[in-house]
């Protein structure tokens, strides 16, 4: 891979996650304070991510692996996404907001698999070099959060004045930019001939589903669904949690998670090589449980330290589970259907698991609403316990293996 390709792939990852980080972290706070949404509605808005992820394998398996270059589909989806982000910026009621955010996430979630597909196709050995590309996605999320805090859109006064809606305008601009930039990315044509007979099984990505015949991969897939149930609590509640506790520059402080993500991303290839997939994934699972315990039991004296430590664990949580899972999936997939396989793991993580999780988070959050806020310890202890349960089940069932790549 030459330096020009590296720069373009890195810029692609930077913008891909800058877009997401520009509005996703603070959406719950915006909905609660500016559109008067309750916990169930906030969970409903975040669950649009899951519906997009559920549809992603169909879009990727039907289109990206067969008919059009991945980078062209990526550009088209982000240009449409930029227009929808602008419409979200203009909304003033949840009833109008919801169909826009649902449409947007149906377009955005397939792009997560597409950027991975574009990157993997350019790399000789993804287990060694993908982390150096993906780390720029973490940088994009960090910069997005810092921009929000720099302009103080996340300050309590600004939130009440409605300035937090500017995050959607920021996302609109970045999405349009990536849409245009995508057409300059390395060409990533489909690997399956158009002349090949396409059955219904091909259309829905049955090639990737066949990975579940492998016992270890099936256990990994089920565990991915389960561990994302408690994960949804963090995405939907963390920023609102900080704002209610009067933590200044909450969006900026939450980027500590992505700062740690950068560090652990660079350690990931070493960890995978020396300790294998099982131990790597288990470390990520345990980190989720520890994070929620820190959130639940932080007291007034040590609160800030414990919460910042919990946020800082994001690097372990995300890299050692999600990114290692993507690499593991790529190593298991056949050469022709890597995009479908990435779409399927997106379905498991961001789709089924988080859909259940956002529903549960909304119900539980509303159950523990108090007159002056939320009973946060009670809210956080539940996902902590569930994450610990998944950890033990995976530890018992999964047999360790090393990641191997087809040349």
Short mmCIF file of C-alpha atoms in Angstrom, two decimals:
data_model
loop_
_atom_site.label_atom_id
_atom_site.label_comp_id
_atom_site.label_asym_id
_atom_site.label_seq_id
_atom_site.Cartn_x
_atom_site.Cartn_y
_atom_site.Cartn_z
CA UNK A 1 0.00 0.00 0.00
CA UNK A 2 1.49 3.32 -1.06
CA UNK A 3 1.35 6.55 0.95
CA UNK A 4 -1.37 8.07 -1.26
CA UNK A 5 -3.69 5.12 -0.62
CA UNK A 6 -2.95 5.24 3.11
CA UNK A 7 -3.80 8.95 3.28
CA UNK A 8 -7.05 8.52 1.37
CA UNK A 9 -8.18 5.54 3.44
CA UNK A 10 -7.27 7.37 6.66
CA UNK A 11 -9.21 10.47 5.58
CA UNK A 12 -12.17 8.22 4.75
CA UNK A 13 -12.14 6.71 8.25
CA UNK A 14 -11.68 10.13 9.86
CA UNK A 15 -14.73 11.61 8.16
CA UNK A 16 -16.83 8.44 8.59
CA UNK A 17 -16.58 8.63 12.37
CA UNK A 18 -16.44 12.43 12.60
CA UNK A 19 -19.95 12.40 11.13
CA UNK A 20 -21.22 9.90 13.68
CA UNK A 21 -19.51 11.56 16.63
CA UNK A 22 -20.76 15.01 15.66
CA UNK A 23 -24.36 14.30 16.75
CA UNK A 24 -24.76 10.78 18.12
CA UNK A 25 -23.28 11.35 21.59
CA UNK A 26 -25.42 14.39 22.36
CA UNK A 27 -28.66 13.36 20.62
CA UNK A 28 -30.24 12.06 23.85
CA UNK A 29 -29.49 15.33 25.62
CA UNK A 30 -30.95 17.29 22.69
CA UNK A 31 -34.12 15.20 22.63
CA UNK A 32 -34.61 15.42 26.39
CA UNK A 33 -34.02 19.16 26.71
CA UNK A 34 -35.18 20.58 23.37
CA UNK A 35 -37.86 18.25 22.03
CA UNK A 36 -39.27 17.10 25.39
CA UNK A 37 -38.69 13.42 24.64
CA UNK A 38 -39.00 10.81 27.42
CA UNK A 39 -36.73 7.81 27.94
CA UNK A 40 -38.75 5.54 25.66
CA UNK A 41 -38.63 8.10 22.82
CA UNK A 42 -34.89 8.60 23.27
CA UNK A 43 -34.48 4.83 23.12
CA UNK A 44 -36.65 4.78 20.00
CA UNK A 45 -34.48 7.42 18.32
CA UNK A 46 -31.27 5.56 19.15
CA UNK A 47 -32.80 2.27 17.99
CA UNK A 48 -32.91 3.66 14.43
CA UNK A 49 -29.21 2.76 14.40
CA UNK A 50 -30.27 -0.84 14.91
CA UNK A 51 -32.87 -0.81 12.13
CA UNK A 52 -30.22 0.57 9.80
CA UNK A 53 -27.83 -2.18 10.86
CA UNK A 54 -30.49 -4.85 10.34
CA UNK A 55 -31.04 -3.67 6.76
CA UNK A 56 -27.30 -3.20 6.06
CA UNK A 57 -26.51 -6.84 5.15
CA UNK A 58 -29.30 -6.82 2.55
CA UNK A 59 -27.98 -3.61 0.99
CA UNK A 60 -24.34 -4.72 1.08
CA UNK A 61 -24.98 -8.32 0.06
CA UNK A 62 -27.27 -7.33 -2.80
CA UNK A 63 -25.39 -4.33 -4.17
CA UNK A 64 -21.79 -3.90 -2.96
CA UNK A 65 -20.66 -7.49 -3.55
CA UNK A 66 -22.28 -7.75 -7.00
CA UNK A 67 -23.13 -4.66 -9.00
CA UNK A 68 -21.42 -1.38 -8.06
CA UNK A 69 -18.07 -0.25 -6.74
CA UNK A 70 -18.12 0.05 -2.95
CA UNK A 71 -16.62 3.56 -2.99
CA UNK A 72 -19.37 4.83 -5.33
CA UNK A 73 -22.15 3.46 -3.14
CA UNK A 74 -20.39 5.03 -0.15
CA UNK A 75 -20.38 8.44 -1.83
CA UNK A 76 -24.02 8.26 -2.88
CA UNK A 77 -25.22 7.26 0.61
CA UNK A 78 -23.28 10.03 2.33
CA UNK A 79 -24.59 12.71 -0.04
CA UNK A 80 -28.16 11.66 0.75
CA UNK A 81 -27.22 11.51 4.43
CA UNK A 82 -25.96 15.09 4.35
CA UNK A 83 -29.37 16.28 3.11
CA UNK A 84 -31.18 14.38 5.87
CA UNK A 85 -28.83 15.79 8.52
CA UNK A 86 -29.79 19.29 7.39
CA UNK A 87 -33.48 18.41 7.76
CA UNK A 88 -32.78 17.11 11.30
CA UNK A 89 -31.13 20.45 12.12
CA UNK A 90 -34.40 22.19 11.25
CA UNK A 91 -36.81 19.95 13.22
CA UNK A 92 -38.67 21.16 16.32
CA UNK A 93 -40.76 18.14 17.35
CA UNK A 94 -40.04 14.47 17.99
CA UNK A 95 -42.80 13.36 15.59
CA UNK A 96 -40.95 15.08 12.74
CA UNK A 97 -37.49 14.17 14.04
CA UNK A 98 -38.06 10.41 14.19
CA UNK A 99 -38.79 9.64 10.50
CA UNK A 100 -35.79 11.75 9.47
CA UNK A 101 -33.39 10.01 11.86
CA UNK A 102 -34.77 6.61 10.84
CA UNK A 103 -34.19 7.39 7.15
CA UNK A 104 -30.71 8.70 7.91
CA UNK A 105 -29.60 5.63 9.86
CA UNK A 106 -30.90 3.27 7.17
CA UNK A 107 -28.49 5.08 4.84
CA UNK A 108 -25.59 5.48 7.30
CA UNK A 109 -25.26 2.01 8.82
CA UNK A 110 -24.37 0.23 5.55
CA UNK A 111 -21.47 2.68 5.15
CA UNK A 112 -19.75 1.16 8.20
CA UNK A 113 -19.38 -2.12 6.31
CA UNK A 114 -18.48 -0.28 3.10
CA UNK A 115 -15.53 1.63 4.58
CA UNK A 116 -14.23 -1.61 6.07
CA UNK A 117 -14.61 -3.33 2.71
CA UNK A 118 -12.80 -0.54 0.87
CA UNK A 119 -9.96 -0.62 3.41
CA UNK A 120 -9.60 -4.40 3.66
CA UNK A 121 -9.42 -4.75 -0.14
CA UNK A 122 -6.38 -2.47 -0.28
CA UNK A 123 -4.41 -4.20 2.49
CA UNK A 124 -2.02 -7.13 2.05
CA UNK A 125 -2.30 -8.19 5.70
CA UNK A 126 -5.25 -6.58 7.52
CA UNK A 127 -4.24 -8.10 10.88
CA UNK A 128 -1.12 -5.92 10.82
CA UNK A 129 -2.19 -2.79 9.00
CA UNK A 130 -5.96 -2.27 9.43
CA UNK A 131 -5.51 -0.78 12.89
CA UNK A 132 -3.33 1.98 11.42
CA UNK A 133 -6.20 2.94 9.13
CA UNK A 134 -9.04 2.51 11.63
CA UNK A 135 -7.29 4.62 14.27
CA UNK A 136 -8.11 7.70 12.20
CA UNK A 137 -11.80 6.96 12.73
CA UNK A 138 -11.22 7.34 16.45
CA UNK A 139 -9.44 10.62 15.76
CA UNK A 140 -12.48 11.82 13.80
CA UNK A 141 -14.84 11.06 16.68
CA UNK A 142 -12.48 12.87 19.10
CA UNK A 143 -12.29 16.01 16.99
CA UNK A 144 -16.09 16.08 16.59
CA UNK A 145 -16.58 16.01 20.37
CA UNK A 146 -13.94 18.68 20.92
CA UNK A 147 -15.58 20.93 18.32
CA UNK A 148 -18.91 20.64 20.16
CA UNK A 149 -17.32 21.58 23.48
CA UNK A 150 -15.18 24.31 21.89
CA UNK A 151 -18.31 26.11 20.76
CA UNK A 152 -19.98 25.23 24.12
CA UNK A 153 -23.01 23.72 22.41
CA UNK A 154 -23.09 21.12 25.20
CA UNK A 155 -23.08 23.68 28.05
CA UNK A 156 -26.26 23.64 30.13
CA UNK A 157 -27.23 27.19 29.15
CA UNK A 158 -26.57 26.53 25.46
CA UNK A 159 -28.53 23.27 25.61
CA UNK A 160 -31.55 25.09 27.03
CA UNK A 161 -31.24 27.72 24.27
CA UNK A 162 -31.31 25.01 21.61
CA UNK A 163 -27.75 25.45 20.35
CA UNK A 164 -27.15 21.71 20.54
CA UNK A 165 -29.07 21.36 17.27
CA UNK A 166 -25.97 22.79 15.56
CA UNK A 167 -24.42 19.33 15.88
CA UNK A 168 -26.71 18.14 13.08
CA UNK A 169 -25.55 21.00 10.86
CA UNK A 170 -21.96 19.97 11.57
CA UNK A 171 -22.84 16.40 10.61
CA UNK A 172 -24.53 17.57 7.41
CA UNK A 173 -21.41 19.37 6.25
CA UNK A 174 -19.09 16.47 7.05
CA UNK A 175 -21.40 13.95 5.37
CA UNK A 176 -21.54 16.00 2.18
CA UNK A 177 -17.74 16.31 2.20
CA UNK A 178 -17.24 12.55 2.59
CA UNK A 179 -19.84 11.90 -0.09
CA UNK A 180 -17.82 13.91 -2.59
CA UNK A 181 -14.47 12.59 -1.36
CA UNK A 182 -15.59 8.96 -1.68
CA UNK A 183 -15.47 9.19 -5.46
CA UNK A 184 -11.68 9.74 -5.21
CA UNK A 185 -11.09 6.57 -3.14
CA UNK A 186 -9.32 3.50 -4.59
CA UNK A 187 -11.59 1.59 -6.92
CA UNK A 188 -13.26 -1.31 -5.12
CA UNK A 189 -15.23 -3.23 -7.74
CA UNK A 190 -17.53 -6.15 -6.93
CA UNK A 191 -15.86 -9.55 -6.81
CA UNK A 192 -18.92 -11.50 -7.97
CA UNK A 193 -19.67 -11.45 -11.68
CA UNK A 194 -22.95 -9.87 -12.76
CA UNK A 195 -23.48 -12.86 -15.01
CA UNK A 196 -23.42 -15.24 -12.08
CA UNK A 197 -26.87 -16.57 -11.28
CA UNK A 198 -28.22 -14.78 -8.23
CA UNK A 199 -30.52 -16.74 -5.96
CA UNK A 200 -32.51 -15.41 -3.05
CA UNK A 201 -29.83 -16.84 -0.79
CA UNK A 202 -27.23 -14.74 -2.59
CA UNK A 203 -29.40 -11.64 -2.29
CA UNK A 204 -29.68 -11.86 1.50
CA UNK A 205 -26.04 -12.79 2.04
CA UNK A 206 -26.39 -16.52 2.75
CA UNK A 207 -22.67 -16.84 2.01
CA UNK A 208 -21.95 -14.92 5.18
CA UNK A 209 -24.64 -16.75 7.15
CA UNK A 210 -22.81 -19.98 6.35
CA UNK A 211 -20.07 -18.77 8.71
CA UNK A 212 -22.39 -19.73 11.55
CA UNK A 213 -21.71 -23.39 10.76
CA UNK A 214 -18.37 -22.82 12.47
CA UNK A 215 -19.01 -23.46 16.19
CA UNK A 216 -16.63 -20.77 17.40
CA UNK A 217 -18.01 -18.15 15.03
CA UNK A 218 -21.58 -18.99 15.99
CA UNK A 219 -20.70 -18.47 19.67
CA UNK A 220 -18.99 -15.20 18.78
CA UNK A 221 -22.05 -14.06 16.80
CA UNK A 222 -24.47 -14.85 19.66
CA UNK A 223 -22.17 -13.18 22.18
CA UNK A 224 -21.98 -10.10 19.93
CA UNK A 225 -25.77 -9.83 20.07
CA UNK A 226 -25.87 -10.23 23.85
CA UNK A 227 -23.02 -7.88 24.78
CA UNK A 228 -24.59 -5.07 22.74
CA UNK A 229 -27.69 -5.08 24.95
CA UNK A 230 -25.82 -3.40 27.84
CA UNK A 231 -23.77 -1.34 25.37
CA UNK A 232 -26.92 0.52 24.30
CA UNK A 233 -27.26 1.98 27.81
CA UNK A 234 -24.00 3.86 27.38
CA UNK A 235 -24.77 5.38 23.99
CA UNK A 236 -28.27 6.53 24.89
CA UNK A 237 -27.65 7.74 28.47
CA UNK A 238 -24.01 8.70 29.04
CA UNK A 239 -24.11 12.31 27.82
CA UNK A 240 -27.43 13.01 29.54
CA UNK A 241 -25.92 11.43 32.68
CA UNK A 242 -22.99 13.87 32.60
CA UNK A 243 -25.15 16.91 31.84
CA UNK A 244 -27.49 16.17 34.77
CA UNK A 245 -24.43 15.94 37.02
CA UNK A 246 -23.30 19.40 35.84
CA UNK A 247 -20.13 18.11 34.21
CA UNK A 248 -18.79 20.93 32.02
CA UNK A 249 -17.79 20.25 28.40
CA UNK A 250 -19.44 16.84 28.60
CA UNK A 251 -19.00 16.07 24.88
CA UNK A 252 -15.31 16.97 25.07
CA UNK A 253 -14.77 14.85 28.18
CA UNK A 254 -16.45 11.89 26.52
CA UNK A 255 -13.78 11.98 23.82
CA UNK A 256 -11.42 10.56 26.46
CA UNK A 257 -12.96 7.27 25.38
CA UNK A 258 -11.75 7.77 21.83
CA UNK A 259 -8.31 8.93 23.03
CA UNK A 260 -7.93 5.60 24.79
CA UNK A 261 -9.36 3.95 21.70
CA UNK A 262 -6.41 5.26 19.69
CA UNK A 263 -3.91 3.83 22.16
CA UNK A 264 -5.53 0.41 22.40
CA UNK A 265 -6.06 0.27 18.65
CA UNK A 266 -2.28 0.25 18.25
CA UNK A 267 -1.95 -2.50 20.87
CA UNK A 268 -4.65 -4.65 19.30
CA UNK A 269 -2.51 -6.44 16.65
CA UNK A 270 0.04 -7.41 19.32
CA UNK A 271 -2.67 -8.67 21.66
CA UNK A 272 -4.38 -10.69 18.91
CA UNK A 273 -1.09 -12.26 17.85
CA UNK A 274 0.08 -13.27 21.32
CA UNK A 275 -3.18 -14.03 23.14
CA UNK A 276 -5.66 -15.00 20.42
CA UNK A 277 -9.23 -14.02 19.72
CA UNK A 278 -10.83 -15.39 22.90
CA UNK A 279 -8.75 -13.50 25.43
CA UNK A 280 -8.95 -10.32 23.38
CA UNK A 281 -12.75 -10.45 23.24
CA UNK A 282 -13.01 -11.34 26.93
CA UNK A 283 -10.97 -8.30 27.93
CA UNK A 284 -13.37 -6.13 25.92
CA UNK A 285 -16.43 -7.72 27.56
CA UNK A 286 -15.06 -7.34 31.08
CA UNK A 287 -14.27 -3.67 30.40
CA UNK A 288 -17.99 -2.99 29.75
CA UNK A 289 -18.96 -4.49 33.11
CA UNK A 290 -16.26 -2.54 34.97
CA UNK A 291 -17.29 0.70 33.26
CA UNK A 292 -20.89 0.43 34.42
CA UNK A 293 -19.82 -0.44 37.97
CA UNK A 294 -17.74 2.75 38.02
CA UNK A 295 -20.74 4.73 36.76
CA UNK A 296 -23.10 3.15 39.30
CA UNK A 297 -21.00 3.44 42.44
CA UNK A 298 -19.11 6.68 41.99
CA UNK A 299 -19.67 8.88 45.06
CA UNK A 300 -19.45 12.62 45.49
CA UNK A 301 -15.81 12.60 46.62
CA UNK A 302 -14.38 10.31 43.94
CA UNK A 303 -17.13 10.73 41.39
CA UNK A 304 -15.29 12.63 38.67
CA UNK A 305 -12.29 10.32 38.84
CA UNK A 306 -14.42 7.19 38.63
CA UNK A 307 -16.59 8.48 35.80
CA UNK A 308 -13.62 9.68 33.76
CA UNK A 309 -11.97 6.30 34.29
CA UNK A 310 -15.17 4.61 33.10
CA UNK A 311 -15.22 6.78 29.98
CA UNK A 312 -11.53 6.04 29.43
CA UNK A 313 -12.25 2.32 29.30
CA UNK A 314 -13.98 2.87 25.97
CA UNK A 315 -10.75 2.06 24.13
CA UNK A 316 -10.66 -1.43 25.62
CA UNK A 317 -14.43 -1.89 25.26
CA UNK A 318 -14.58 -0.91 21.60
CA UNK A 319 -11.23 -2.02 20.17
CA UNK A 320 -10.90 -5.34 21.91
CA UNK A 321 -14.45 -6.39 21.07
CA UNK A 322 -15.71 -4.54 17.99
CA UNK A 323 -12.54 -4.02 15.96
CA UNK A 324 -11.09 -7.43 16.84
CA UNK A 325 -14.48 -8.89 15.90
CA UNK A 326 -14.30 -7.19 12.50
CA UNK A 327 -10.81 -8.57 11.94
CA UNK A 328 -11.89 -12.03 13.10
CA UNK A 329 -14.88 -11.90 10.74
CA UNK A 330 -12.68 -10.87 7.82
CA UNK A 331 -10.35 -13.81 8.52
CA UNK A 332 -13.29 -16.24 8.47
CA UNK A 333 -15.05 -14.91 5.36
CA UNK A 334 -14.47 -16.28 1.89
CA UNK A 335 -12.65 -13.95 -0.50
CA UNK A 336 -15.76 -13.17 -2.55
CA UNK A 337 -18.11 -12.28 0.29
CA UNK A 338 -16.14 -10.19 2.75
CA UNK A 339 -18.57 -7.27 2.43
CA UNK A 340 -21.53 -9.50 3.24
CA UNK A 341 -19.69 -10.90 6.25
CA UNK A 342 -18.95 -7.40 7.56
CA UNK A 343 -22.59 -6.52 7.03
CA UNK A 344 -23.66 -9.57 9.00
CA UNK A 345 -21.53 -8.73 12.03
CA UNK A 346 -22.89 -5.19 11.86
CA UNK A 347 -26.33 -6.79 11.99
CA UNK A 348 -25.38 -8.73 15.13
CA UNK A 349 -23.78 -5.82 16.99
CA UNK A 350 -25.40 -2.56 15.95
CA UNK A 351 -28.59 -4.29 14.83
CA UNK A 352 -30.21 -7.02 16.88
CA UNK A 353 -28.35 -6.54 20.16
CA UNK A 354 -28.62 -2.78 20.34
CA UNK A 355 -32.24 -2.81 19.20
CA UNK A 356 -33.08 -4.87 22.26
CA UNK A 357 -30.72 -2.76 24.36
CA UNK A 358 -32.17 0.61 23.38
CA UNK A 359 -35.66 -0.66 24.11
CA UNK A 360 -34.55 -1.92 27.54
CA UNK A 361 -32.59 1.28 28.26
CA UNK A 362 -35.63 3.44 27.50
CA UNK A 363 -37.93 1.37 29.70
CA UNK A 364 -35.49 1.17 32.60
CA UNK A 365 -34.55 4.85 32.39
CA UNK A 366 -38.22 5.90 32.54
CA UNK A 367 -38.76 3.52 35.46
CA UNK A 368 -36.06 5.24 37.51
CA UNK A 369 -36.86 8.85 36.65
CA UNK A 370 -37.05 10.99 39.77
CA UNK A 371 -38.42 14.49 40.33
CA UNK A 372 -34.99 16.08 39.88
CA UNK A 373 -33.40 13.65 37.44
CA UNK A 374 -32.72 9.93 37.31
CA UNK A 375 -31.71 7.26 39.79
CA UNK A 376 -28.47 6.66 37.88
CA UNK A 377 -26.94 4.00 40.18
CA UNK A 378 -30.00 1.79 39.66
CA UNK A 379 -29.88 2.41 35.90
CA UNK A 380 -26.19 1.52 35.52
CA UNK A 381 -26.03 -1.55 37.73
CA UNK A 382 -28.32 -3.56 35.43
CA UNK A 383 -26.15 -3.44 32.28
CA UNK A 384 -23.11 -4.12 34.48
CA UNK A 385 -24.59 -7.39 35.69
CA UNK A 386 -25.70 -8.45 32.21
CA UNK A 387 -22.26 -7.75 30.68
CA UNK A 388 -20.67 -9.87 33.40
CA UNK A 389 -23.05 -12.74 32.62
CA UNK A 390 -22.15 -12.65 28.90
CA UNK A 391 -18.46 -12.61 29.85
CA UNK A 392 -18.74 -15.87 31.78
CA UNK A 393 -20.87 -17.60 29.14
CA UNK A 394 -18.40 -16.70 26.38
CA UNK A 395 -15.41 -17.74 28.50
CA UNK A 396 -16.92 -21.21 28.96
CA UNK A 397 -18.13 -21.84 25.40
CA UNK A 398 -15.54 -20.29 23.05
CA UNK A 399 -12.33 -22.15 22.16
CA UNK A 400 -9.34 -19.88 21.61
CA UNK A 401 -7.84 -19.48 18.14
CA UNK A 402 -5.41 -17.23 16.33
CA UNK A 403 -6.47 -14.95 13.49
CA UNK A 404 -5.34 -16.26 10.10
CA UNK A 405 -5.78 -14.46 6.77
CA UNK A 406 -6.24 -15.84 3.33
CA UNK A 407 -3.61 -14.42 1.05
#
